[in-house]
mmCIF file of C-alpha atoms (C1' of nucleotides) in Angstrom:
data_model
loop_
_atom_site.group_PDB
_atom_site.id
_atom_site.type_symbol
_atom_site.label_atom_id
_atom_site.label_comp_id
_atom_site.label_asym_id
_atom_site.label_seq_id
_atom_site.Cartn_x
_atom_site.Cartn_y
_atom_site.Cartn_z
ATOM 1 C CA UNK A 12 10.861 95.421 69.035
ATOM 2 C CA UNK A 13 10.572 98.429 71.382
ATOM 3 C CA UNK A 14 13.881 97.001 73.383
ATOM 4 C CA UNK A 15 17.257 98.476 72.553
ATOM 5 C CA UNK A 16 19.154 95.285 73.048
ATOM 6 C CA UNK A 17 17.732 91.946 71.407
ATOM 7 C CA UNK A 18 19.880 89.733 73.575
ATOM 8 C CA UNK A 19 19.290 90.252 77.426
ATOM 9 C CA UNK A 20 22.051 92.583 79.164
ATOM 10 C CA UNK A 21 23.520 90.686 81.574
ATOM 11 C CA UNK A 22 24.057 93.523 83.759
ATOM 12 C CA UNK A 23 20.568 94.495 83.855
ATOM 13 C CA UNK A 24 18.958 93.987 87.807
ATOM 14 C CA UNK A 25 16.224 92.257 86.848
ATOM 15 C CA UNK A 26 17.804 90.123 84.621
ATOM 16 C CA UNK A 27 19.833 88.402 87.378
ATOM 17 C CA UNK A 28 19.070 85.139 90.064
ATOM 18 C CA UNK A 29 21.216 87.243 92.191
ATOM 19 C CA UNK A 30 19.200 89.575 93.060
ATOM 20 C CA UNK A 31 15.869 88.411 93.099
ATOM 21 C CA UNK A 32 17.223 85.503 95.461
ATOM 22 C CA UNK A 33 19.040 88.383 97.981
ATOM 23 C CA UNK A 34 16.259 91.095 97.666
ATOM 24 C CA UNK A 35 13.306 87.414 98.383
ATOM 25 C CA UNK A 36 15.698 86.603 101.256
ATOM 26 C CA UNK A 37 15.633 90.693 102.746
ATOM 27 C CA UNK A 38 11.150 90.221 102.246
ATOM 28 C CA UNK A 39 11.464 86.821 104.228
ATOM 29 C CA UNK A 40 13.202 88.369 106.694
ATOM 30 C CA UNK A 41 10.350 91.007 107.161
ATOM 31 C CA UNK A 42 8.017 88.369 106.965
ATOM 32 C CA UNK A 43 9.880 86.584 109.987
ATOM 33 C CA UNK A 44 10.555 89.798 112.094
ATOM 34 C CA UNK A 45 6.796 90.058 113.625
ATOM 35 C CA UNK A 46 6.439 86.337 113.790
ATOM 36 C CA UNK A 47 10.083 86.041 116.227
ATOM 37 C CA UNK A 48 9.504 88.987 117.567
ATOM 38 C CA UNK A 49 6.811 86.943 120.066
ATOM 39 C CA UNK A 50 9.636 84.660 120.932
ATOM 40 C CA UNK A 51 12.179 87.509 121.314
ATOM 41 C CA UNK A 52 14.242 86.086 118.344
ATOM 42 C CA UNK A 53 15.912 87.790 115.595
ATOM 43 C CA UNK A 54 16.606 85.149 112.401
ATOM 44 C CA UNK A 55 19.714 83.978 112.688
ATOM 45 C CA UNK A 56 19.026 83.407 116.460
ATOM 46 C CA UNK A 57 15.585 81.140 115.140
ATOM 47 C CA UNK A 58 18.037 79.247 113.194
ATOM 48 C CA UNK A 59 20.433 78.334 116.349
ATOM 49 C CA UNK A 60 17.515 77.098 118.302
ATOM 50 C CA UNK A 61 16.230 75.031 115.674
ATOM 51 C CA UNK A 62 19.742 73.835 115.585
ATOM 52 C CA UNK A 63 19.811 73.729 119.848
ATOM 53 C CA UNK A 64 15.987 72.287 119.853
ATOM 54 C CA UNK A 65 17.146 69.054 117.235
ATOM 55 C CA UNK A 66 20.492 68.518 119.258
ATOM 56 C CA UNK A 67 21.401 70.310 122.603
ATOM 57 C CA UNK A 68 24.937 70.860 123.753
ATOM 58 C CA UNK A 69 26.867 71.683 121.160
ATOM 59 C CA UNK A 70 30.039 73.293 120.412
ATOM 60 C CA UNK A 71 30.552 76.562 118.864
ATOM 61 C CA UNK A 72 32.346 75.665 115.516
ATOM 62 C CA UNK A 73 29.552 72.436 115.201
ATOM 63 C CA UNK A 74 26.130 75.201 115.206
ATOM 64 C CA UNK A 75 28.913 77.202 112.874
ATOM 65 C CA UNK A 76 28.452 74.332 110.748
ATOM 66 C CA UNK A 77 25.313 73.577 110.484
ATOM 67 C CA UNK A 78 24.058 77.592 110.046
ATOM 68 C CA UNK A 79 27.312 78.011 107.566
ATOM 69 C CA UNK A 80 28.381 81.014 109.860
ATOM 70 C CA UNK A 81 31.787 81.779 111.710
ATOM 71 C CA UNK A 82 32.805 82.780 115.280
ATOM 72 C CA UNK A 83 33.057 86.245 114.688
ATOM 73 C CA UNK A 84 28.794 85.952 114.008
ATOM 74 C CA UNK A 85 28.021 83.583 116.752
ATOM 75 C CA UNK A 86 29.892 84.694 119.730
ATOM 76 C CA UNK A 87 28.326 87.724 119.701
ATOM 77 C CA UNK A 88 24.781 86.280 118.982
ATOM 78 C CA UNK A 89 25.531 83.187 121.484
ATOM 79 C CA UNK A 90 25.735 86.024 123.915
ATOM 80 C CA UNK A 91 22.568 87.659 123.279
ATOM 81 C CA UNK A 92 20.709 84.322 123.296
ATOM 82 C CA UNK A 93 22.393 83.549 126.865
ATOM 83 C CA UNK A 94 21.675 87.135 127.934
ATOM 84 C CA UNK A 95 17.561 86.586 127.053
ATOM 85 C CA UNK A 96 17.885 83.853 129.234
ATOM 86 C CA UNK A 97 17.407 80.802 126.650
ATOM 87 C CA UNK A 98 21.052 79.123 126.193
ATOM 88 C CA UNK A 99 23.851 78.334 128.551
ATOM 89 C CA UNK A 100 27.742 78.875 126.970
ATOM 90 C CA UNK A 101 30.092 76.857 129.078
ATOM 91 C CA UNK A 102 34.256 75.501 128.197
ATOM 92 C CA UNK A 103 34.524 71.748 127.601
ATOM 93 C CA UNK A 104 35.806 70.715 130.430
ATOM 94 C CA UNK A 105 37.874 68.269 128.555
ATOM 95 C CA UNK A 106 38.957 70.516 125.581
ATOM 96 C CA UNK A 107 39.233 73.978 126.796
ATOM 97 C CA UNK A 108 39.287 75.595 123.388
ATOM 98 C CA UNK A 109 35.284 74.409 123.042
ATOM 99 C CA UNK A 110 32.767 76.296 124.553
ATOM 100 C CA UNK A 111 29.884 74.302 124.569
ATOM 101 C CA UNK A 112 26.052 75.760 123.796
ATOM 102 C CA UNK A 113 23.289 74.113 126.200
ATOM 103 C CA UNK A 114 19.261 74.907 126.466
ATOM 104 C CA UNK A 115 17.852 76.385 129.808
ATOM 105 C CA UNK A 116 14.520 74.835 130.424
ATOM 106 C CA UNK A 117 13.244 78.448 128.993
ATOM 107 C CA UNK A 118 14.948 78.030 125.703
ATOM 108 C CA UNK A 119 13.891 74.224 125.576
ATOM 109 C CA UNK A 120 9.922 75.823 126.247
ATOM 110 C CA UNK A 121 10.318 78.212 123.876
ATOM 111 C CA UNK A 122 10.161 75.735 120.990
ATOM 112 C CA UNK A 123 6.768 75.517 121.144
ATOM 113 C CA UNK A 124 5.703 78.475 120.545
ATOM 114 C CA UNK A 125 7.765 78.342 117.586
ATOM 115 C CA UNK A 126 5.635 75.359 116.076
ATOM 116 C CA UNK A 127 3.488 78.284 114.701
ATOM 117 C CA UNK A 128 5.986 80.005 112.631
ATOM 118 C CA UNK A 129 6.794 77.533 109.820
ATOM 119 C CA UNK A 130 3.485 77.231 109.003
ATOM 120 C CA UNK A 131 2.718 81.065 108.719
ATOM 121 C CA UNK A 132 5.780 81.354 106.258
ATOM 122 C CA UNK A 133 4.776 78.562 104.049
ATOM 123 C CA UNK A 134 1.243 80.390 103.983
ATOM 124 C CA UNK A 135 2.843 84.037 103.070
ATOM 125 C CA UNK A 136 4.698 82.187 100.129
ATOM 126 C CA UNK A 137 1.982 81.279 98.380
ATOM 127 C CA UNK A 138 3.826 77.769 97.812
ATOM 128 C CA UNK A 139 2.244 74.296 98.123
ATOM 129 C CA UNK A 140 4.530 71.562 99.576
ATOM 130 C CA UNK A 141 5.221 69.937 96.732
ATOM 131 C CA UNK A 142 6.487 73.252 95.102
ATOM 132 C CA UNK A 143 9.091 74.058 98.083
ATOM 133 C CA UNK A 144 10.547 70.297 98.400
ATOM 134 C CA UNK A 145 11.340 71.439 94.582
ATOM 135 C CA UNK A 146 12.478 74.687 94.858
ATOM 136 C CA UNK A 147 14.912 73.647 97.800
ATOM 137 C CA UNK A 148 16.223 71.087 96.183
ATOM 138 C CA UNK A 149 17.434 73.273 93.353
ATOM 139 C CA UNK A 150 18.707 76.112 95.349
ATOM 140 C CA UNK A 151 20.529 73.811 97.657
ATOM 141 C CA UNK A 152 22.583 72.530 94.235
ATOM 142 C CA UNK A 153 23.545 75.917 93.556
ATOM 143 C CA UNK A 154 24.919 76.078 97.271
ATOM 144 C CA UNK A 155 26.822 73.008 96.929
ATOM 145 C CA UNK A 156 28.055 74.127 93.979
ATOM 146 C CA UNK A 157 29.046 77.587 94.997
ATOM 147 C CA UNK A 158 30.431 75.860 97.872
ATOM 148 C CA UNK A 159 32.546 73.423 95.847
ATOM 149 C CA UNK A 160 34.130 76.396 94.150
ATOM 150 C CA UNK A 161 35.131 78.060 97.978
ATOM 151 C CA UNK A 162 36.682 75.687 99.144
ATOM 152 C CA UNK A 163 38.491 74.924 95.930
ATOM 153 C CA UNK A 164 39.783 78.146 94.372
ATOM 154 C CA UNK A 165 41.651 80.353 97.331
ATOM 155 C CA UNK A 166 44.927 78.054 97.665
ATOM 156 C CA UNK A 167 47.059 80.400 96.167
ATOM 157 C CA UNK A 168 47.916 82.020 98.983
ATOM 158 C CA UNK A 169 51.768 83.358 98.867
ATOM 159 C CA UNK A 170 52.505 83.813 94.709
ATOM 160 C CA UNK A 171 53.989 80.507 92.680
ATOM 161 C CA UNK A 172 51.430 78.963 90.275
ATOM 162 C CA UNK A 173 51.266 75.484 90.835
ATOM 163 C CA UNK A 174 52.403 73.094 88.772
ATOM 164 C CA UNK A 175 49.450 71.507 87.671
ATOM 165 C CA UNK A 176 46.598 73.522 86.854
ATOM 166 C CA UNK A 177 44.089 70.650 86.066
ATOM 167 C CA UNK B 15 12.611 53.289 110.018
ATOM 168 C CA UNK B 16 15.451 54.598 111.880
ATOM 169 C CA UNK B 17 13.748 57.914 111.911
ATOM 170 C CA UNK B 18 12.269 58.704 115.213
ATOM 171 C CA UNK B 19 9.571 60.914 113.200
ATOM 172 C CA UNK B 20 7.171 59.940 110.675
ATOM 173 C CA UNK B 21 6.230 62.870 108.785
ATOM 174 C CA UNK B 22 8.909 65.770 108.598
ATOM 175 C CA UNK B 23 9.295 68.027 111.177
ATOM 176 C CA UNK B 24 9.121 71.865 110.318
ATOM 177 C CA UNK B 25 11.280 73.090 112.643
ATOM 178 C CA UNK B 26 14.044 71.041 111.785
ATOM 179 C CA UNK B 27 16.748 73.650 110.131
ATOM 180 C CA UNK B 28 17.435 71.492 106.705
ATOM 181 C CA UNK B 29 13.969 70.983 105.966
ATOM 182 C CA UNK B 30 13.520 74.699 105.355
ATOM 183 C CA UNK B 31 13.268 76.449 102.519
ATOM 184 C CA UNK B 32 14.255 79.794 103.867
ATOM 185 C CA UNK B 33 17.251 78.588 105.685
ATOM 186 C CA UNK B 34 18.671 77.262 102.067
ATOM 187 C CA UNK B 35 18.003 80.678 100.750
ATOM 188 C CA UNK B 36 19.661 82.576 103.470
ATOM 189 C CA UNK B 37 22.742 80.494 103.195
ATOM 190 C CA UNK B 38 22.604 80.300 99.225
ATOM 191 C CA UNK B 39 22.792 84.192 99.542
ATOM 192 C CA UNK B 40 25.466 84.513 101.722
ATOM 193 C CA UNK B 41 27.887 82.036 99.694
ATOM 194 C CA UNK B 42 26.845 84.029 96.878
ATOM 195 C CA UNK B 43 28.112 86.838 98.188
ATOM 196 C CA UNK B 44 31.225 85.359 99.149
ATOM 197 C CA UNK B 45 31.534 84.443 96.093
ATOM 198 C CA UNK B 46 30.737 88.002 94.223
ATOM 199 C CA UNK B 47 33.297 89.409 96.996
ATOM 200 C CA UNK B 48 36.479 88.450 95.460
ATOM 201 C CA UNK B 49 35.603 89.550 91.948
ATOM 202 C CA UNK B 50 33.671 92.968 93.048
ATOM 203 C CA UNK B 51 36.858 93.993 94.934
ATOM 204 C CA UNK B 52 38.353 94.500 91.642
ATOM 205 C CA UNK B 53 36.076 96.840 90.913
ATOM 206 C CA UNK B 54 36.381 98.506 94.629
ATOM 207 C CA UNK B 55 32.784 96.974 95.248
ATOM 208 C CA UNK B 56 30.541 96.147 97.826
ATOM 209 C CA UNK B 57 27.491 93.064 96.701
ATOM 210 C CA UNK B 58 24.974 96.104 97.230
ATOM 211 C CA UNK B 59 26.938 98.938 95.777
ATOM 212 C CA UNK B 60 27.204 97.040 92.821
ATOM 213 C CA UNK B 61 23.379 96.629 92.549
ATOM 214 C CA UNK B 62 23.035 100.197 92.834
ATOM 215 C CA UNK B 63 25.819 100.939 90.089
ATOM 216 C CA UNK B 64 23.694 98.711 87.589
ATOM 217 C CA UNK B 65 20.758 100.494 88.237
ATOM 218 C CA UNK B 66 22.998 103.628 87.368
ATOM 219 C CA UNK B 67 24.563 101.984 84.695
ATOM 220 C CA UNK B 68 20.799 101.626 83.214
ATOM 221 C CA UNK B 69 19.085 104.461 84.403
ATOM 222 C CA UNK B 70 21.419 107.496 85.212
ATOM 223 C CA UNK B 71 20.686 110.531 87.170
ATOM 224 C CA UNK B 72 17.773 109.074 89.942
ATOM 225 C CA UNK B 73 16.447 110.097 92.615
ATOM 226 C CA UNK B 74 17.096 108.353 96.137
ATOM 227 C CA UNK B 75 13.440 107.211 96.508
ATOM 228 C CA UNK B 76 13.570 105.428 92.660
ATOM 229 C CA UNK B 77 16.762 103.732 93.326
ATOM 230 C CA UNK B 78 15.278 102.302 96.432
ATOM 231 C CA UNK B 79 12.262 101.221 94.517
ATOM 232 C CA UNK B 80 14.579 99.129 92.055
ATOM 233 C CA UNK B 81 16.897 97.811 94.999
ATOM 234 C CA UNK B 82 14.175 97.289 97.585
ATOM 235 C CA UNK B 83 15.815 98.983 100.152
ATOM 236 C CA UNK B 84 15.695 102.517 102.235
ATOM 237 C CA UNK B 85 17.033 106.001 102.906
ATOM 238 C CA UNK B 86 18.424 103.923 105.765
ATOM 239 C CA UNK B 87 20.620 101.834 103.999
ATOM 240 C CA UNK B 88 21.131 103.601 100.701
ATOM 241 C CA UNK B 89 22.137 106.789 102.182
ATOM 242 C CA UNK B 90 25.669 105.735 103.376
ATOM 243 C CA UNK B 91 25.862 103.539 100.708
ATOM 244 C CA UNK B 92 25.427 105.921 98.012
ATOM 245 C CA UNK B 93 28.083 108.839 100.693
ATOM 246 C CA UNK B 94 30.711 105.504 100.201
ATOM 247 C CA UNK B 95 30.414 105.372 96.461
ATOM 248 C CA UNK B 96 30.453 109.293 96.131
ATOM 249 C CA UNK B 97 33.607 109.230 98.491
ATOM 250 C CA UNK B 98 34.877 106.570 96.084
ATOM 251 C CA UNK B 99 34.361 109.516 93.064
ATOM 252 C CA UNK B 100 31.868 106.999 91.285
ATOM 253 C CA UNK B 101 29.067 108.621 91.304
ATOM 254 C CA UNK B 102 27.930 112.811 92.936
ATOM 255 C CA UNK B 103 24.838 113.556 94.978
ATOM 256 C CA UNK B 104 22.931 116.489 94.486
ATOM 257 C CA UNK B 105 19.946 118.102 96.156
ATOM 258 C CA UNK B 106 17.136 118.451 92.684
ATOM 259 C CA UNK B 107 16.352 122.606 92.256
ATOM 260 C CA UNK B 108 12.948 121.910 91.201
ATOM 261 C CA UNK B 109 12.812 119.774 94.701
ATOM 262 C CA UNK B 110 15.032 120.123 96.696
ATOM 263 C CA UNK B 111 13.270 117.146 99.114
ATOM 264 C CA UNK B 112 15.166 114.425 96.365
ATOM 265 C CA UNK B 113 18.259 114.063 95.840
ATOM 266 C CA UNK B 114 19.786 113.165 92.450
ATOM 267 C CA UNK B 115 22.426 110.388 92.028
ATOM 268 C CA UNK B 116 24.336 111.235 89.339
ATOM 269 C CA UNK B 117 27.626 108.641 87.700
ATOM 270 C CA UNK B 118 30.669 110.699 87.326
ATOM 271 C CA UNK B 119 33.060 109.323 83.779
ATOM 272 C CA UNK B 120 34.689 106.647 86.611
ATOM 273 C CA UNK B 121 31.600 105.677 87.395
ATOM 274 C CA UNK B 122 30.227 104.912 83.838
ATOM 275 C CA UNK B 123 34.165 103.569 82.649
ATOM 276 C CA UNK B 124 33.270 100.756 85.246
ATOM 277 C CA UNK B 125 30.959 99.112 83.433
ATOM 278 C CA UNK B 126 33.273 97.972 81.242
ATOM 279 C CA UNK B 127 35.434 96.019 84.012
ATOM 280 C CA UNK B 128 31.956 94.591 85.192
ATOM 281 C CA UNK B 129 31.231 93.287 82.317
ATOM 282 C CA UNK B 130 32.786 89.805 83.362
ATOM 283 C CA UNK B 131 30.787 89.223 86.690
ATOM 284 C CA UNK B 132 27.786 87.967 85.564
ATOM 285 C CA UNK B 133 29.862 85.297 83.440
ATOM 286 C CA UNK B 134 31.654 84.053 86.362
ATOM 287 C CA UNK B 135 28.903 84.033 88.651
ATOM 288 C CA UNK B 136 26.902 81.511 86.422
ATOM 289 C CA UNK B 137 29.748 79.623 86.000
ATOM 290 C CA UNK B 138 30.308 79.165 89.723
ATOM 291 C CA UNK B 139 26.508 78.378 90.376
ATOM 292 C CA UNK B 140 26.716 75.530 88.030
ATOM 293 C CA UNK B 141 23.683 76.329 86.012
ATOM 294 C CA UNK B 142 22.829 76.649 82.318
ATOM 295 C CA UNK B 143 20.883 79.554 81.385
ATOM 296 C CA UNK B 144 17.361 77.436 81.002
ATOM 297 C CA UNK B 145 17.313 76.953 84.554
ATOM 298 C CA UNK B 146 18.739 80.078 85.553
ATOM 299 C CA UNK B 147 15.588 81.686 84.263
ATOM 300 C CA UNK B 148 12.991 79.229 85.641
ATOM 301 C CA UNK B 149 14.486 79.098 88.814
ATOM 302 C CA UNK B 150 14.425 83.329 88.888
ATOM 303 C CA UNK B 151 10.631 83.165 87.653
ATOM 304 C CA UNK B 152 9.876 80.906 90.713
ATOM 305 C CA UNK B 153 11.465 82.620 93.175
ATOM 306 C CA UNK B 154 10.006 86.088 92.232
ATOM 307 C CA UNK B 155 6.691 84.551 92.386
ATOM 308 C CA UNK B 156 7.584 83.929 96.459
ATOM 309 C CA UNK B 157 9.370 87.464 96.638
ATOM 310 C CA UNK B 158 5.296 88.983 94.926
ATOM 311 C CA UNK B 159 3.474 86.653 97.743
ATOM 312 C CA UNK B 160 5.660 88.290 100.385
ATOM 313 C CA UNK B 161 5.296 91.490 99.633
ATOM 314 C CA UNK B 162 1.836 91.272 98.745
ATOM 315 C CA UNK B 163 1.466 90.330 102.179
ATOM 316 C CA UNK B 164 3.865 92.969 103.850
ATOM 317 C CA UNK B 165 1.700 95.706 102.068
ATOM 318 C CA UNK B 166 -1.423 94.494 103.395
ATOM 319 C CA UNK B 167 -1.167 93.321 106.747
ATOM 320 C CA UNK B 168 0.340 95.975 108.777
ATOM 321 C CA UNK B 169 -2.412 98.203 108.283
ATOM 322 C CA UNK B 170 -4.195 97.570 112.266
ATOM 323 C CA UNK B 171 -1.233 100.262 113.755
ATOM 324 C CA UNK B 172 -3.704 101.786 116.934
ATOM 325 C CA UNK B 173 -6.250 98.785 118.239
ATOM 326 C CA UNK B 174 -10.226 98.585 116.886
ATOM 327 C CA UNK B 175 -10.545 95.833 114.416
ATOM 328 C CA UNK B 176 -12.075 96.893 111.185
ATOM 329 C CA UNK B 177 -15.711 96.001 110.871
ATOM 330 C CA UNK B 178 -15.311 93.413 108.047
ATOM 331 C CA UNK B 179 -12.448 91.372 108.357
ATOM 332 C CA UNK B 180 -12.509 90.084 103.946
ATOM 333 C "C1'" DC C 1 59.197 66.476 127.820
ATOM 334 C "C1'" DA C 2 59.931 70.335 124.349
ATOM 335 C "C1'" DC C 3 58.138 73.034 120.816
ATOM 336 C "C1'" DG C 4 56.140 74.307 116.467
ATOM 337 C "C1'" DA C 5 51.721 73.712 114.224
ATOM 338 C "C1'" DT C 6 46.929 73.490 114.591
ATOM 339 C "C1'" DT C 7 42.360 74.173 116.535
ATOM 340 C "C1'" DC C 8 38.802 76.822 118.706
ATOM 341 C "C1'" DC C 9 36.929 80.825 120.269
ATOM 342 C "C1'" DA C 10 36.968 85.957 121.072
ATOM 343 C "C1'" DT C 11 37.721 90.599 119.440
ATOM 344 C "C1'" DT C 12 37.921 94.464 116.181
ATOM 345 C "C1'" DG C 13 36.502 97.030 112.271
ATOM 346 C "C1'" DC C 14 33.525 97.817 108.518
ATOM 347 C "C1'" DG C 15 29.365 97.594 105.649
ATOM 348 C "C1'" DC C 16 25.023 96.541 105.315
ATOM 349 C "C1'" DG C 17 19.531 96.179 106.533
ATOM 350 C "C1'" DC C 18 16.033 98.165 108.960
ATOM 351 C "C1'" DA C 19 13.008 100.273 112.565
ATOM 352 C "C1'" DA C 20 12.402 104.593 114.565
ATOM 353 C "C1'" DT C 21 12.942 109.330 114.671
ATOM 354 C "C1'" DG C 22 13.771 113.917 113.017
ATOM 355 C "C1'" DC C 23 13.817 117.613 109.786
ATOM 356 C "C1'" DA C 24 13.450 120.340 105.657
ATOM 357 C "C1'" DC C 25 10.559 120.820 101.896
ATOM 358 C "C1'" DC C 26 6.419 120.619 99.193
ATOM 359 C "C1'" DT C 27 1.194 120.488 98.741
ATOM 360 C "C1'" DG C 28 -3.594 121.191 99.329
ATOM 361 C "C1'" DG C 29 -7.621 123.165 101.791
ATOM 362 C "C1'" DG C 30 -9.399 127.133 103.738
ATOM 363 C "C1'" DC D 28 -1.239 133.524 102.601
ATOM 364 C "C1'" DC D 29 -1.275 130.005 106.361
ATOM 365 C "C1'" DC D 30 -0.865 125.815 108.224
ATOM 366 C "C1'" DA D 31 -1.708 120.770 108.702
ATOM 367 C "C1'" DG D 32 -0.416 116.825 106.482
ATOM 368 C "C1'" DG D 33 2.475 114.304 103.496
ATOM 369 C "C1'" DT D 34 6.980 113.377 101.137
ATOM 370 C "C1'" DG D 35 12.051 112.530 100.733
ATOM 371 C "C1'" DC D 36 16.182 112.102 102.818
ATOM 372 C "C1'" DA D 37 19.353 111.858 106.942
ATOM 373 C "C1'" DT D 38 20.508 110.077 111.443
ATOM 374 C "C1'" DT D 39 20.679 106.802 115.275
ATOM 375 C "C1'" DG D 40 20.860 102.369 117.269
ATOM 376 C "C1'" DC D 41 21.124 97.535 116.952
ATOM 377 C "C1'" DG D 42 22.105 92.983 115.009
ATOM 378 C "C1'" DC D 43 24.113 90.573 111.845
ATOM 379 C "C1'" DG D 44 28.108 88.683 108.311
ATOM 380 C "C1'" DC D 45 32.741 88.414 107.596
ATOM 381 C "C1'" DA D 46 37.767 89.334 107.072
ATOM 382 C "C1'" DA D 47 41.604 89.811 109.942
ATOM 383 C "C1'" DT D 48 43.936 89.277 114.127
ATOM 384 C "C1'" DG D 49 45.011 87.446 118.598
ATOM 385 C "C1'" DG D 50 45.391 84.219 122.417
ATOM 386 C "C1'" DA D 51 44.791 80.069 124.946
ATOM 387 C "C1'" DA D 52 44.531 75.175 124.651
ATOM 388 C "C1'" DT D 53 45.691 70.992 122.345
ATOM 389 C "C1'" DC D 54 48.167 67.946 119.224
ATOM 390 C "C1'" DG D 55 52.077 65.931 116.697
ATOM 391 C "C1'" DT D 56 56.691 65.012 116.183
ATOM 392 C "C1'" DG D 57 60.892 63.984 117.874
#
DNA sequence: CACGATTCCATTGCGCGCAATGCACCTGGG
DNA sequence: CCCAGGTGCATTGCGCGCAATGGAATCGTG
């Protein structure tokens, strides 16, 4: 009876999904940054290898894909990784347009010392296996459905309504 | 039985958590950006103006707190949103290390256009308001493991481990 | 084959996040 | 009062994310 407002406010901070999911996301990112740091990754680059290390030689807009990120993020990232050595960007020699992402042997040998790092997150989330499958699972239908929306809503792109609305 | 593995493998990019709440996050804030940029918003700025919109007249140091983030980020941040006449920075008399954030009328009028955000953001995610609050309690659970854990470990900065290790 | 439309990648510009560093200011012990 | 240590903010440098733009290659249609 102390509060001011018996219904939450909506535009309190802690009231909202939003921002414990982006500030969780910013802590597992910490949590990551001494565990890559071994493998001379940053996060995003972790996720291309896992992407590289399940399927090698791939094209640019297919790891785009997968990691839901555009070429204006991976080109310069692709870069880095070939720079440390680890990946290989060559054109399609049958579609020019297509540069294609390969593994050196050093990229391909650096999986293994990733094995460790799944395991140390799941153990600095205080989550049992059961729990995560869960939690995934839930926050991957919010994706879709955010997703859904995207891809839906931006058509009107010059004025005219459209007919139909429904 | 067309799987070439038996149990999952952890490095394999959809089987992980994290990567479903790094993506999640950034279609979520693709999907604040188009409303916020009514409001002349950036995903973060926002978070700071409803800590403002709260709490006004804080310090720096207490907004960080509430945001989880640094002078590093916050400082330009909060230069972009004084530039943008929503809120003034001031040096405190009593001392002058802080620096008070202050909303200017603008700033506090905004609220009132911000109102709506929250709505459509719950409407996009596709959840009812049961499940938006379970779903938040879980996932600040992980965001208290991890930074349980960042608080503790990095104490060893020089070399000599401590005498007892628990 | 011609040519407009499309696809794929690269580039630019801006705003975070964050580690590292620096500096002004405050504080506590002597 | 002095000065060493701590605090609070600013700055720098780097790596994302992403919108917007551009250019080269390819495709589709006639």
């Amino acid at each position: 009876m102390a509060q001011s407002k018996k219904r939450v406010d909506a535009l309190h901070l802690d009231e909202q999904l939003c921002f414990t999911l982006y500030s969780t996301v910013h802590l597992l990112n910490r949590t990551y940054r001494p565990l890559l740091e071994e493998l001379g990754l940053t996060y995003p680059q972790y996720l291309a290898m896992l992407v590289l290390w399940e399927e090698d030689d791939v094209t640019v807009k297919a790891l785009g894909e997968r990691m839901l990120l555009d070429s204006g993020t991976l080109t310069p990232l692709l870069k880095r990784l070939e720079a440390a050595g680890l990946v290989k960007r060559e054109r399609d020699v049958l579609d020019e347009r297509q540069v294609r992402i390969r593994l050196t042997a050093t990229g391909r040998a650096l999986r293994a010392k990733a094995e460790c790092v799944p395991v140390s997150i799941l153990e600095a989330s205080g989550l049992d296996v059961e729990e995560l499958r869960d939690l995934k699972e839930r926050v991957l239908a919010i994706r879709e459905a955010l997703s859904a929306r995207l891809e839906e809503e931006p058509p009107p792109p010059t004025a005219s309504r459209r007919h139909k609305t429904g």
